[in-house]
Coordinates of C-alpha atoms and ligand atoms in Angstrom, one line a residue:
Chain E
M1 CA 23.1 -27.6 19.1
A2 CA 19.4 -27.7 18.3
E3 CA 18.5 -27.4 14.7
L4 CA 16.6 -24.4 13.6
L5 CA 16.5 -24.7 9.8
K6 CA 17.0 -27.9 8.0
I7 CA 16.9 -28.4 4.2
E8 CA 16.9 -31.8 2.7
H9 CA 17.7 -32.7 -0.9
I10 CA 16.6 -29.4 -2.4
T11 CA 16.5 -29.3 -6.2
K12 CA 15.2 -26.4 -8.1
K13 CA 14.8 -26.4 -11.9
F14 CA 13.9 -23.6 -14.2
G15 CA 12.9 -25.5 -17.3
N16 CA 16.0 -27.3 -18.3
L17 CA 18.3 -25.3 -16.0
V18 CA 19.1 -26.9 -12.7
A19 CA 19.7 -24.0 -10.4
N20 CA 20.0 -26.2 -7.2
E21 CA 20.7 -29.9 -7.2
D22 CA 20.2 -32.1 -4.1
V23 CA 21.3 -29.5 -1.6
S24 CA 21.1 -30.4 2.1
F25 CA 22.4 -28.6 5.2
S26 CA 21.1 -27.2 8.4
V27 CA 21.4 -24.1 10.5
G28 CA 21.5 -24.5 14.3
E29 CA 20.1 -22.2 16.9
N30 CA 22.3 -19.2 17.6
E31 CA 24.6 -20.1 14.7
I32 CA 26.0 -18.1 11.8
V33 CA 26.1 -20.2 8.6
S34 CA 27.5 -18.7 5.4
L35 CA 26.6 -19.8 2.0
I36 CA 29.3 -19.1 -0.6
G37 CA 29.9 -19.9 -4.2
P38 CA 30.6 -18.2 -7.5
N39 CA 28.0 -16.1 -9.3
G40 CA 25.2 -18.2 -10.7
A41 CA 25.9 -21.0 -8.2
G42 CA 22.3 -20.9 -7.1
K43 CA 22.5 -19.2 -3.8
T44 CA 19.7 -16.7 -4.3
T45 CA 17.6 -19.5 -5.8
L46 CA 18.1 -21.5 -2.6
F47 CA 17.1 -18.4 -0.5
N48 CA 13.9 -18.1 -2.5
S49 CA 13.0 -21.8 -2.0
I50 CA 13.6 -21.6 1.7
A51 CA 11.8 -18.3 2.2
G52 CA 8.8 -19.4 0.2
Y53 CA 9.1 -17.3 -3.0
Y54 CA 8.6 -20.4 -5.0
P55 CA 8.5 -24.1 -3.9
P56 CA 11.5 -26.2 -4.6
T57 CA 11.1 -28.7 -7.4
E58 CA 12.1 -31.5 -5.0
G59 CA 13.2 -31.6 -1.4
K60 CA 12.0 -30.4 1.9
V61 CA 12.5 -27.4 4.1
Y62 CA 12.0 -27.8 7.9
F63 CA 11.9 -25.0 10.4
Q64 CA 11.9 -25.9 14.1
G65 CA 11.0 -29.4 13.1
Q66 CA 8.0 -28.3 11.0
D67 CA 7.7 -28.9 7.3
I68 CA 7.4 -25.4 5.7
T69 CA 8.1 -26.5 2.1
G70 CA 6.0 -24.5 -0.3
K71 CA 4.4 -22.3 2.3
P72 CA 3.9 -18.7 1.2
A73 CA 6.6 -16.2 2.1
Y74 CA 4.4 -14.2 4.4
D75 CA 3.6 -17.2 6.5
I76 CA 7.2 -18.3 6.7
C77 CA 8.1 -14.8 7.9
K78 CA 5.5 -15.0 10.6
M79 CA 7.0 -18.3 11.7
G80 CA 10.4 -16.5 12.2
I81 CA 12.4 -16.5 8.9
T82 CA 13.0 -13.1 7.3
R83 CA 15.2 -12.6 4.3
T84 CA 16.7 -9.5 2.6
F85 CA 17.1 -9.1 -1.2
Q86 CA 20.3 -9.1 -3.1
V87 CA 18.9 -6.4 -5.3
V88 CA 17.8 -4.0 -2.5
K89 CA 14.1 -3.3 -2.5
T90 CA 13.7 -0.2 -0.4
L91 CA 10.2 1.1 0.0
K92 CA 11.0 4.3 -1.9
E93 CA 8.1 6.5 -1.1
M94 CA 8.3 5.8 2.6
T95 CA 10.9 7.3 5.0
V96 CA 13.6 5.2 6.5
E97 CA 11.7 5.1 9.8
E98 CA 8.5 4.0 8.0
N99 CA 10.4 1.3 6.2
V100 CA 11.5 -0.2 9.5
M101 CA 8.1 0.4 11.2
T102 CA 6.4 -1.6 8.4
G103 CA 8.5 -4.5 9.5
A104 CA 7.9 -3.9 13.2
F105 CA 4.1 -4.0 12.7
L106 CA 4.4 -7.7 12.4
H107 CA 4.4 -7.9 16.2
T108 CA 2.2 -4.9 17.2
G109 CA -0.9 -3.1 15.9
S110 CA 0.1 0.0 17.7
R111 CA 1.8 2.7 15.8
R112 CA 3.5 4.1 18.8
Q113 CA 5.0 0.7 19.7
A114 CA 6.1 0.1 16.1
K115 CA 7.8 3.5 16.2
K116 CA 9.5 2.6 19.4
D117 CA 10.7 -0.8 18.1
A118 CA 11.9 0.9 15.0
E119 CA 13.9 3.4 16.9
G120 CA 16.0 0.8 18.6
I121 CA 16.8 -0.9 15.3
L122 CA 17.5 2.4 13.6
E123 CA 20.1 3.1 16.3
M124 CA 21.6 -0.3 16.0
T125 CA 22.0 0.0 12.3
G126 CA 23.2 3.6 12.4
L127 CA 20.2 5.1 10.6
L128 CA 18.8 7.2 13.3
D129 CA 19.9 10.5 11.8
K130 CA 18.3 9.6 8.4
R131 CA 15.0 8.4 9.8
N132 CA 13.0 11.0 8.0
V133 CA 14.7 10.6 4.6
K134 CA 12.6 8.9 1.9
G135 CA 13.9 5.5 0.9
G136 CA 14.2 6.5 -2.7
S137 CA 16.8 9.2 -2.1
L138 CA 19.2 7.1 0.0
T139 CA 22.7 6.0 -1.1
I140 CA 23.2 2.3 -1.8
I141 CA 24.9 1.7 1.5
D142 CA 22.0 3.2 3.5
K143 CA 19.5 1.3 1.3
K144 CA 21.3 -1.9 2.4
R145 CA 21.1 -0.8 6.0
V146 CA 17.4 -0.2 5.6
E147 CA 17.0 -3.6 4.0
I148 CA 18.6 -5.3 7.1
A149 CA 16.8 -3.0 9.5
R150 CA 13.4 -3.7 8.0
A151 CA 14.1 -7.5 8.2
M152 CA 15.4 -7.2 11.8
A153 CA 12.2 -5.3 12.7
T154 CA 10.2 -8.5 12.1
R155 CA 12.2 -10.0 15.0
P156 CA 13.1 -13.2 13.1
K157 CA 14.7 -16.3 14.7
L158 CA 16.6 -16.8 11.4
L159 CA 17.7 -13.8 9.4
M160 CA 18.8 -14.5 5.8
L161 CA 21.1 -11.9 4.3
D162 CA 21.7 -12.0 0.5
E163 CA 25.0 -10.3 -0.3
C164 CA 24.3 -7.3 1.9
M165 CA 28.0 -6.4 2.0
A166 CA 28.7 -6.2 -1.7
G167 CA 29.6 -2.7 -2.8
L168 CA 30.4 -1.5 0.7
N169 CA 33.8 -0.1 1.8
Q170 CA 36.0 -1.6 4.6
T171 CA 34.5 0.4 7.4
E172 CA 31.0 -0.3 6.3
I173 CA 31.7 -4.0 6.0
K174 CA 33.1 -3.9 9.5
D175 CA 29.8 -2.3 10.7
V176 CA 27.8 -5.1 9.1
M177 CA 30.1 -7.7 10.6
N178 CA 29.7 -6.2 14.0
L179 CA 26.0 -6.1 13.5
C180 CA 25.9 -9.8 12.6
V181 CA 27.8 -10.7 15.7
K182 CA 25.6 -8.5 17.9
L183 CA 22.5 -10.2 16.4
K184 CA 24.0 -13.6 17.2
E185 CA 24.7 -12.5 20.7
E186 CA 21.0 -11.6 21.0
G187 CA 20.1 -15.2 20.1
L188 CA 19.4 -15.0 16.4
S189 CA 20.7 -17.4 13.8
L190 CA 21.9 -16.1 10.5
L191 CA 22.3 -17.5 7.0
I192 CA 24.5 -15.3 5.1
V193 CA 25.3 -15.3 1.3
E194 CA 28.5 -13.4 0.8
H195 CA 31.4 -13.1 -1.5
I196 CA 33.7 -11.2 0.8
M197 CA 35.7 -13.9 2.5
E198 CA 37.5 -11.6 5.0
A199 CA 34.2 -10.5 6.3
I200 CA 32.5 -13.9 6.7
M201 CA 35.5 -16.1 7.7
P202 CA 35.8 -14.5 11.2
I203 CA 32.1 -14.4 12.0
S204 CA 30.9 -17.7 10.5
D205 CA 30.4 -20.8 12.6
R206 CA 30.1 -22.9 9.5
I207 CA 30.4 -22.4 5.8
V208 CA 28.5 -24.2 3.0
V209 CA 29.9 -24.0 -0.5
L210 CA 27.7 -24.2 -3.6
N211 CA 29.0 -24.6 -7.1
A212 CA 26.9 -25.0 -10.2
G213 CA 23.9 -25.7 -8.0
K214 CA 25.5 -28.4 -6.0
K215 CA 26.9 -28.4 -2.5
I216 CA 30.6 -29.1 -2.8
A217 CA 31.7 -28.6 0.7
E218 CA 30.6 -27.8 4.2
G219 CA 32.6 -27.2 7.3
L220 CA 34.4 -24.8 9.7
P221 CA 35.9 -21.7 8.0
E222 CA 39.5 -23.0 8.4
E223 CA 38.4 -26.3 6.8
I224 CA 36.8 -24.5 3.9
V225 CA 39.8 -22.3 3.0
N226 CA 42.0 -25.4 2.9
N227 CA 39.5 -27.5 0.9
E228 CA 41.0 -28.5 -2.5
E229 CA 37.8 -28.5 -4.4
V230 CA 36.6 -25.2 -3.0
I231 CA 39.9 -23.6 -3.9
R232 CA 39.6 -24.9 -7.4
A233 CA 36.0 -24.0 -7.9
Y234 CA 35.9 -20.7 -6.2
L235 CA 38.4 -19.4 -3.7
G236 CA 41.4 -19.9 -5.9
D237 CA 42.1 -16.6 -7.5
R238 CA 39.6 -14.6 -5.5
Y239 CA 40.7 -15.4 -2.0
N240 CA 44.4 -15.2 -2.8
A241 CA 44.0 -12.0 -4.7
E242 CA 41.9 -10.4 -2.0
S243 CA 44.1 -11.5 0.8
K244 CA 47.1 -10.1 -1.0
K245 CA 45.3 -6.8 -1.5
S246 CA 44.5 -6.3 2.2
Chain Q
M1 CA -4.0 15.3 20.3
V2 CA -2.3 18.6 19.8
E3 CA 0.2 16.9 17.6
I4 CA -2.6 15.6 15.4
L5 CA -4.3 19.0 15.1
K6 CA -0.9 20.5 14.2
K7 CA -0.3 17.8 11.6
Y8 CA -3.7 18.3 10.0
R9 CA -3.8 22.1 10.2
P10 CA -4.4 22.5 6.5
A11 CA -7.4 20.2 6.9
L12 CA -8.8 22.5 9.6
V13 CA -8.3 25.6 7.4
L14 CA -10.1 23.8 4.5
L15 CA -12.9 22.8 6.8
L16 CA -13.4 26.4 8.0
L17 CA -13.5 27.5 4.4
F18 CA -16.1 24.9 3.5
I19 CA -18.2 26.0 6.5
L20 CA -17.9 29.7 5.9
I21 CA -18.1 30.1 2.1
P22 CA -21.7 28.9 1.7
I23 CA -23.0 31.5 4.1
T24 CA -20.7 34.3 3.1
I25 CA -19.3 34.9 -0.3
G26 CA -21.0 31.9 -1.9
R27 CA -24.6 32.3 -0.9
T28 CA -26.0 31.3 -4.2
T29 CA -27.6 28.0 -5.2
D30 CA -25.1 27.7 -8.0
V31 CA -22.1 27.8 -5.6
H32 CA -23.9 25.5 -3.1
N33 CA -24.4 23.0 -5.9
V34 CA -20.8 23.2 -6.8
I35 CA -19.7 22.7 -3.2
I36 CA -22.0 19.6 -2.9
Y37 CA -20.6 18.2 -6.0
I38 CA -17.0 18.8 -4.8
L39 CA -17.8 17.0 -1.5
I40 CA -19.5 14.0 -3.1
Y41 CA -16.7 13.5 -5.7
A42 CA -14.0 14.1 -3.2
M43 CA -15.6 11.5 -0.9
V44 CA -15.6 8.9 -3.6
G45 CA -12.1 10.1 -4.6
E46 CA -10.9 9.3 -1.0
A47 CA -12.4 5.9 -1.4
W48 CA -10.7 5.4 -4.8
N49 CA -7.4 6.7 -3.2
L50 CA -7.4 3.8 -0.7
I51 CA -7.2 1.1 -3.2
S52 CA -5.5 2.9 -6.1
G53 CA -3.4 5.6 -4.3
F54 CA -2.3 3.8 -1.2
T55 CA -2.4 0.2 -2.3
G56 CA -1.4 0.8 -5.9
Q57 CA -4.2 -1.2 -7.6
T58 CA -5.6 1.0 -10.3
S59 CA -9.4 0.8 -10.5
F60 CA -11.2 2.3 -13.5
G61 CA -14.6 1.0 -12.3
H62 CA -15.5 2.7 -9.0
A63 CA -18.7 3.8 -10.6
A64 CA -19.9 0.3 -9.9
Y65 CA -19.9 0.9 -6.1
F66 CA -21.0 4.5 -6.5
G67 CA -24.0 3.3 -8.5
I68 CA -24.9 0.5 -6.2
G69 CA -25.0 3.0 -3.3
A70 CA -27.2 5.3 -5.3
Y71 CA -29.6 2.5 -6.4
T72 CA -29.7 0.8 -3.0
S73 CA -30.7 3.8 -1.0
T74 CA -33.1 5.0 -3.7
V75 CA -34.8 1.7 -4.0
L76 CA -35.1 1.4 -0.2
L77 CA -36.5 4.9 0.1
E78 CA -38.9 4.7 -2.9
Y79 CA -40.2 1.2 -2.5
Y80 CA -39.9 0.6 1.2
H81 CA -39.8 4.0 2.7
I82 CA -36.5 3.4 4.5
T83 CA -34.5 6.4 5.4
P84 CA -31.3 6.9 3.2
W85 CA -29.4 7.0 6.4
I86 CA -30.0 3.3 6.6
G87 CA -30.0 3.0 2.9
M88 CA -26.4 4.2 2.6
L89 CA -25.2 1.6 5.1
V90 CA -27.0 -1.2 3.3
G91 CA -25.6 0.1 0.0
G92 CA -22.2 0.2 1.5
V93 CA -22.4 -3.4 2.7
I94 CA -23.7 -4.6 -0.7
A95 CA -20.9 -2.8 -2.5
A96 CA -18.3 -4.2 -0.1
A97 CA -19.7 -7.7 -0.5
L98 CA -19.7 -7.4 -4.3
A99 CA -16.1 -6.1 -4.2
F100 CA -15.2 -9.1 -2.0
V101 CA -16.7 -11.7 -4.2
V102 CA -15.4 -10.2 -7.4
Y103 CA -11.8 -9.5 -6.3
F104 CA -11.4 -12.6 -4.1
N105 CA -9.6 -14.2 -7.0
M106 CA -9.1 -11.2 -9.3
F107 CA -6.1 -9.8 -7.3
K108 CA -4.0 -12.4 -9.0
L109 CA -4.3 -10.0 -12.0
K110 CA -1.6 -7.4 -12.0
G111 CA -1.3 -3.9 -13.4
H112 CA -3.2 -3.2 -16.6
Y113 CA -5.1 -6.5 -16.4
F114 CA -6.5 -5.6 -13.0
A115 CA -7.5 -2.1 -14.2
I116 CA -9.4 -3.5 -17.2
A117 CA -11.2 -6.0 -15.0
T118 CA -12.4 -3.2 -12.7
L119 CA -13.7 -1.4 -15.7
C120 CA -15.6 -4.5 -16.9
V121 CA -17.3 -4.8 -13.5
A122 CA -18.7 -1.3 -13.8
E123 CA -19.8 -1.9 -17.4
I124 CA -21.6 -5.1 -16.4
M125 CA -23.4 -3.2 -13.6
K126 CA -24.4 -0.5 -16.1
T127 CA -25.9 -3.1 -18.5
I128 CA -27.7 -5.0 -15.7
F129 CA -29.3 -1.9 -14.2
S130 CA -30.3 -0.4 -17.6
K131 CA -32.2 -3.6 -18.4
W132 CA -33.6 -4.5 -14.9
T133 CA -37.3 -3.4 -14.9
W134 CA -37.6 -3.6 -11.1
V135 CA -35.3 -0.6 -10.8
G136 CA -36.8 1.2 -13.7
A137 CA -34.7 -0.2 -16.4
G138 CA -33.8 2.6 -18.9
D139 CA -36.1 5.1 -17.3
G140 CA -34.3 5.0 -14.0
I141 CA -35.9 6.2 -10.7
A142 CA -37.0 9.6 -9.8
L143 CA -37.1 10.4 -6.1
T144 CA -40.4 11.5 -4.6
P145 CA -40.0 14.4 -2.1
I146 CA -39.8 12.8 1.3
T147 CA -42.6 14.8 2.8
G148 CA -44.9 13.5 0.1
L149 CA -43.6 10.0 0.4
I150 CA -44.4 9.5 4.1
P151 CA -47.1 11.7 5.6
G152 CA -46.2 11.1 9.2
V153 CA -42.5 11.7 9.0
G154 CA -42.5 15.1 10.6
K155 CA -43.8 13.9 14.0
S156 CA -40.7 13.9 16.1
A157 CA -38.2 16.7 15.8
V158 CA -35.3 14.3 15.6
A159 CA -36.8 12.2 12.8
K160 CA -37.6 15.3 10.9
L161 CA -34.1 16.6 11.2
A162 CA -32.7 13.3 10.1
W163 CA -34.9 13.2 7.1
L164 CA -34.6 16.8 6.1
S165 CA -30.9 16.9 6.3
L166 CA -30.8 14.5 3.5
D167 CA -33.4 16.2 1.5
V168 CA -31.7 18.4 -1.0
R169 CA -34.5 21.0 -1.1
N170 CA -33.1 22.1 2.2
R171 CA -29.9 22.9 0.4
L172 CA -27.8 24.4 3.2
P173 CA -28.5 21.6 5.7
F174 CA -27.9 19.1 2.9
L175 CA -24.6 20.8 2.1
Y176 CA -23.5 20.7 5.7
T177 CA -24.6 17.0 6.1
T178 CA -22.5 16.1 3.0
L179 CA -19.6 18.1 4.5
A180 CA -19.9 16.2 7.8
M181 CA -19.9 12.9 5.9
F182 CA -16.9 14.0 3.9
V183 CA -15.0 15.0 7.1
L184 CA -15.8 11.6 8.6
V185 CA -14.5 9.8 5.5
F186 CA -11.4 12.0 5.5
I187 CA -10.7 11.2 9.2
I188 CA -11.2 7.5 8.5
C189 CA -8.8 7.6 5.6
A190 CA -6.2 9.6 7.5
A191 CA -6.5 7.2 10.4
L192 CA -6.1 4.2 8.1
E193 CA -3.1 5.8 6.5
N194 CA -1.4 6.1 9.9
S195 CA -2.3 2.6 11.1
R196 CA -0.7 -0.7 10.4
I197 CA -3.1 -1.3 7.6
G198 CA -2.0 1.9 5.9
F199 CA 1.7 1.0 6.2
Y200 CA 0.9 -2.4 4.8
W201 CA -1.0 -1.0 1.9
K202 CA 1.9 1.3 1.0
A203 CA 4.4 -1.6 1.3
I204 CA 2.2 -3.6 -1.1
R205 CA 2.0 -0.7 -3.5
E206 CA 5.8 -0.4 -3.6
S207 CA 6.7 -4.1 -3.7
H208 CA 4.8 -7.3 -3.3
E209 CA 8.0 -9.1 -2.6
V210 CA 9.0 -6.8 0.2
A211 CA 5.5 -7.0 1.6
E212 CA 5.6 -10.8 1.7
S213 CA 9.1 -10.8 3.1
I214 CA 7.9 -9.0 6.2
G215 CA 4.8 -11.1 6.8
I216 CA 2.1 -9.3 4.8
N217 CA -0.4 -11.3 2.8
P218 CA -0.9 -8.9 -0.2
R219 CA -4.1 -10.5 -1.3
N220 CA -5.8 -10.0 2.0
Y221 CA -4.8 -6.4 2.4
K222 CA -5.8 -5.5 -1.2
L223 CA -9.1 -7.1 -0.6
L224 CA -9.5 -5.1 2.6
A225 CA -8.7 -1.9 0.8
M226 CA -11.1 -2.7 -2.0
C227 CA -14.0 -3.5 0.4
I228 CA -13.5 -0.4 2.5
S229 CA -13.2 1.6 -0.7
A230 CA -16.4 0.1 -2.2
F231 CA -18.3 0.9 1.1
I232 CA -17.3 4.5 1.1
A233 CA -17.9 4.9 -2.7
A234 CA -21.5 3.5 -2.1
I235 CA -22.1 6.1 0.5
G236 CA -21.0 8.8 -2.0
G237 CA -23.5 7.3 -4.4
T238 CA -26.4 7.7 -1.9
F239 CA -25.5 11.4 -1.4
F240 CA -25.4 11.8 -5.2
A241 CA -28.9 10.2 -5.6
Q242 CA -30.3 12.4 -2.8
F243 CA -28.8 15.4 -4.4
F244 CA -29.7 14.6 -8.0
K245 CA -33.2 13.3 -7.1
Y246 CA -33.1 11.1 -10.2
I247 CA -30.9 8.2 -11.1
D248 CA -30.5 5.8 -14.0
A249 CA -27.8 3.5 -15.1
I250 CA -26.3 5.9 -17.6
T251 CA -25.9 8.6 -14.9
V252 CA -24.3 6.5 -12.1
F253 CA -22.5 3.6 -13.8
P254 CA -20.7 5.0 -16.8
M255 CA -16.9 5.0 -17.3
S256 CA -17.0 8.9 -17.3
V257 CA -18.1 8.8 -13.7
S258 CA -15.3 6.3 -12.8
M259 CA -12.9 8.6 -14.4
I260 CA -14.0 11.6 -12.4
F261 CA -12.8 9.8 -9.2
V262 CA -9.6 9.0 -10.9
L263 CA -8.9 12.4 -12.3
V264 CA -9.7 14.5 -9.3
T265 CA -7.5 12.3 -7.1
V266 CA -4.6 12.2 -9.6
L267 CA -4.8 15.9 -10.1
G268 CA -4.8 16.6 -6.4
G269 CA -2.3 14.0 -5.3
L270 CA -2.3 10.2 -5.7
G271 CA -1.8 8.5 -2.3
N272 CA -2.4 11.6 -0.4
V273 CA -5.5 12.2 1.8
Y274 CA -5.7 15.8 0.6
G275 CA -5.5 14.7 -3.0
P276 CA -9.2 14.1 -3.8
I277 CA -10.5 17.2 -2.1
I278 CA -7.9 19.5 -3.6
G279 CA -8.4 17.9 -7.0
A280 CA -12.2 18.2 -6.7
V281 CA -12.1 21.8 -5.7
I282 CA -9.9 22.7 -8.7
Y283 CA -12.0 20.6 -11.1
Y284 CA -15.3 22.2 -10.1
S285 CA -14.1 25.7 -9.5
L286 CA -12.7 25.6 -13.0
D287 CA -16.1 24.3 -14.2
L288 CA -17.9 27.1 -12.4
I289 CA -15.6 29.8 -13.7
M290 CA -15.7 28.5 -17.2
R291 CA -19.5 28.4 -17.2
R292 CA -19.6 32.0 -16.0
L293 CA -17.1 33.1 -18.6
T294 CA -18.9 31.4 -21.4
G295 CA -22.4 32.4 -20.2
G296 CA -23.7 29.2 -18.7
S297 CA -23.5 26.9 -21.7
G298 CA -21.5 23.7 -21.4
S299 CA -19.0 24.8 -24.1
G300 CA -16.5 22.1 -23.3
L301 CA -13.9 24.7 -22.7
D302 CA -13.6 23.6 -19.0
Q303 CA -12.9 20.0 -20.2
I304 CA -10.1 21.2 -22.4
V305 CA -8.5 23.3 -19.7
F306 CA -8.9 20.5 -17.2
G307 CA -7.4 18.0 -19.6
A308 CA -4.4 20.3 -20.1
L309 CA -4.0 20.8 -16.4
I310 CA -4.0 17.0 -15.8
V311 CA -1.3 16.5 -18.4
L312 CA 0.7 19.4 -17.1
V313 CA 0.6 18.3 -13.5
T314 CA 1.1 14.6 -14.0
C315 CA 4.0 15.2 -16.3
T316 CA 5.9 17.5 -13.9
E317 CA 4.9 15.8 -10.6
P318 CA 3.4 12.3 -10.6
R319 CA 2.2 12.9 -7.0
G320 CA -0.1 15.7 -8.2
I321 CA -0.6 19.1 -6.8
M322 CA 0.0 17.9 -3.2
G323 CA 3.3 16.5 -4.5
I324 CA 4.2 20.0 -5.8
V325 CA 3.2 21.5 -2.5
E326 CA 5.3 19.0 -0.5
R327 CA 8.3 19.7 -2.7
I328 CA 8.0 23.4 -2.1
Q329 CA 7.6 22.7 1.7
E330 CA 10.6 20.5 1.7
K331 CA 12.7 23.2 0.0
L332 CA 11.5 25.8 2.4
H333 CA 12.1 23.5 5.4
G334 CA 15.5 22.4 4.1
K335 CA 16.5 26.1 3.9
K336 CA 15.1 27.0 7.3
K337 CA 16.5 24.0 9.2
G338 CA 19.8 23.9 7.3
G339 CA 21.9 21.0 8.6
E340 CA 19.7 20.0 11.5
A341 CA 18.5 16.8 9.8
Ligands
ADP1 N1 13.5 -17.2 -12.1 C1 14.5 -17.8 -12.8 N2 14.2 -18.3 -14.0 C2 15.2 -18.9 -14.7 N3 16.5 -19.1 -14.3 C3 16.8 -18.5 -13.1 C4 15.9 -17.9 -12.3 N4 16.5 -17.5 -11.2 C5 17.7 -17.9 -11.3 N5 18.0 -18.5 -12.4 C6 19.2 -19.1 -12.9 O1 19.7 -20.0 -11.9 C7 21.0 -19.9 -11.7 C8 21.4 -19.6 -10.3 O2 21.1 -18.2 -10.1 P1 21.2 -17.5 -8.6 O3 20.5 -18.4 -7.6 O4 20.7 -16.1 -8.8 O5 22.8 -17.6 -8.4 P2 23.6 -16.8 -7.3 O6 22.7 -16.1 -6.3 O7 24.4 -17.9 -6.6 O8 24.5 -15.9 -8.0 C9 21.6 -18.9 -12.7 O9 22.0 -19.6 -13.9 C10 20.3 -18.1 -13.1 O10 20.4 -17.6 -14.4
MG2 MG1 22.5 -14.2 -5.8

């Protein structure tokens, strides 16, 4: 499988705090890789380093073989990486459709074309009936949908989703899972940060586990759930508890 | 096309009023003056709205561009006998160039710091122009009547019309010329709002992070907004100079002038193309009514009433009068349509 994204020895420090330490992994073309780990493990920080929100303190980020370390976020997006935000950032004064159109404008200067592109994505994300609602007055679930839809509209090669399922109910999680699979079928690669194991296990091709800034494991989903260190650091109570519940 | 006309129906109604009032119920010089003021300040308000309303970068110094427009066309006309039609374009280019140079790096500043920087730019302009002898220093420049300035100007009918329409002593033609320019500015601003540029501006206003995440370079788009805004503000300045027939630094560069653009837009509706014109109409109608009530003297009563109105409107609806109108419309619409949405 051809490598799409490759990060090498990423370290990110905030003053004395080491948020990421020597993290390396890659995402192949048409692959879903999930990044898991307890709160504060450094997942969002890693997203920010990859997507260009700040440069990593050390290490390199390659996309399609090209060194993109430290490039600004808007350039990285143009190259084909789009991320969503863990704390949703809906454009409040704009309607749902306008939110998505803003993303679609990356590939067209025509308003009509952007509207058309947005329409398809709104349908795929189940937002079509709310297209004229202002972003600010949406429920959290719809805000998350808009977040994904807007990112999809930029037609990325790699879509990075930061905890977009947190706070959703079972059906809604199922919707997002289906969406991820559909996107993969369309040829995208996904890098997903998620806590909900039931949701990511079935759809992930590979899983990377972070703990306290370090990568402690990487492998197929079934390898990860049986990994001693992962269970100790993270899955232990959580996965057992949640699988009992469901 | 039909769709666009339908969408901007209120604009067409407004336009009709602006065409009809000066030749029907408002056939006095007093009313004509007020309408010209409204149009000039609304024009610059539209300009200010691009950078501050749509793009969210508050400028307290648009008098800088307004003044440059006024001075450029006036200097070209008085010293070189170049028509203000060309003068306004030159002024626009100079203003845009100044905006580009000044803000190329200044957009790193955020929020209040940016606002203060814009204010300083206007104050610097004011100081320079009040000391610069070539442009009259403290005395300013009084405009010579065009016919007296260039004897041969009336030769061809077209040239005559072009000149005269920007000579305020032909008040009604001047009014309609200003109206035409305002309409052009309004159309440009509305078109920008509906284009990719407008979408990007709004995205930047709401979140730099989101903007960057979908491939927008905020700096470039803010710079674009500032340059277009400065260009239009300068054109407003030319109209002001032609109207006032006299300019000096204290008249065109002070903070009070910058604030007029801010206030009319905020009152009418920040980030709404109708905002500046609605705000300007209210501001100057109020001014006219108050002057009539108090018998012509500038009693300051209008300022008090206007101040109170601003406070009242912005406290209840940050999107100004247009925001209130939209809210009412949404309510009516919601009732009419019921569960259709
Ligand atoms: N901008 C920042 N400045 C200082 N510390 C930060 C910053 N961003 C994140 N951190 C710290 O880095 C660590 C990792 O955070 P984060 O990447 O958000 O974790 P996760 O997304 O895995 O929950 C946390 O201890 C957090 O407090
Ligand atoms: Mg996080």
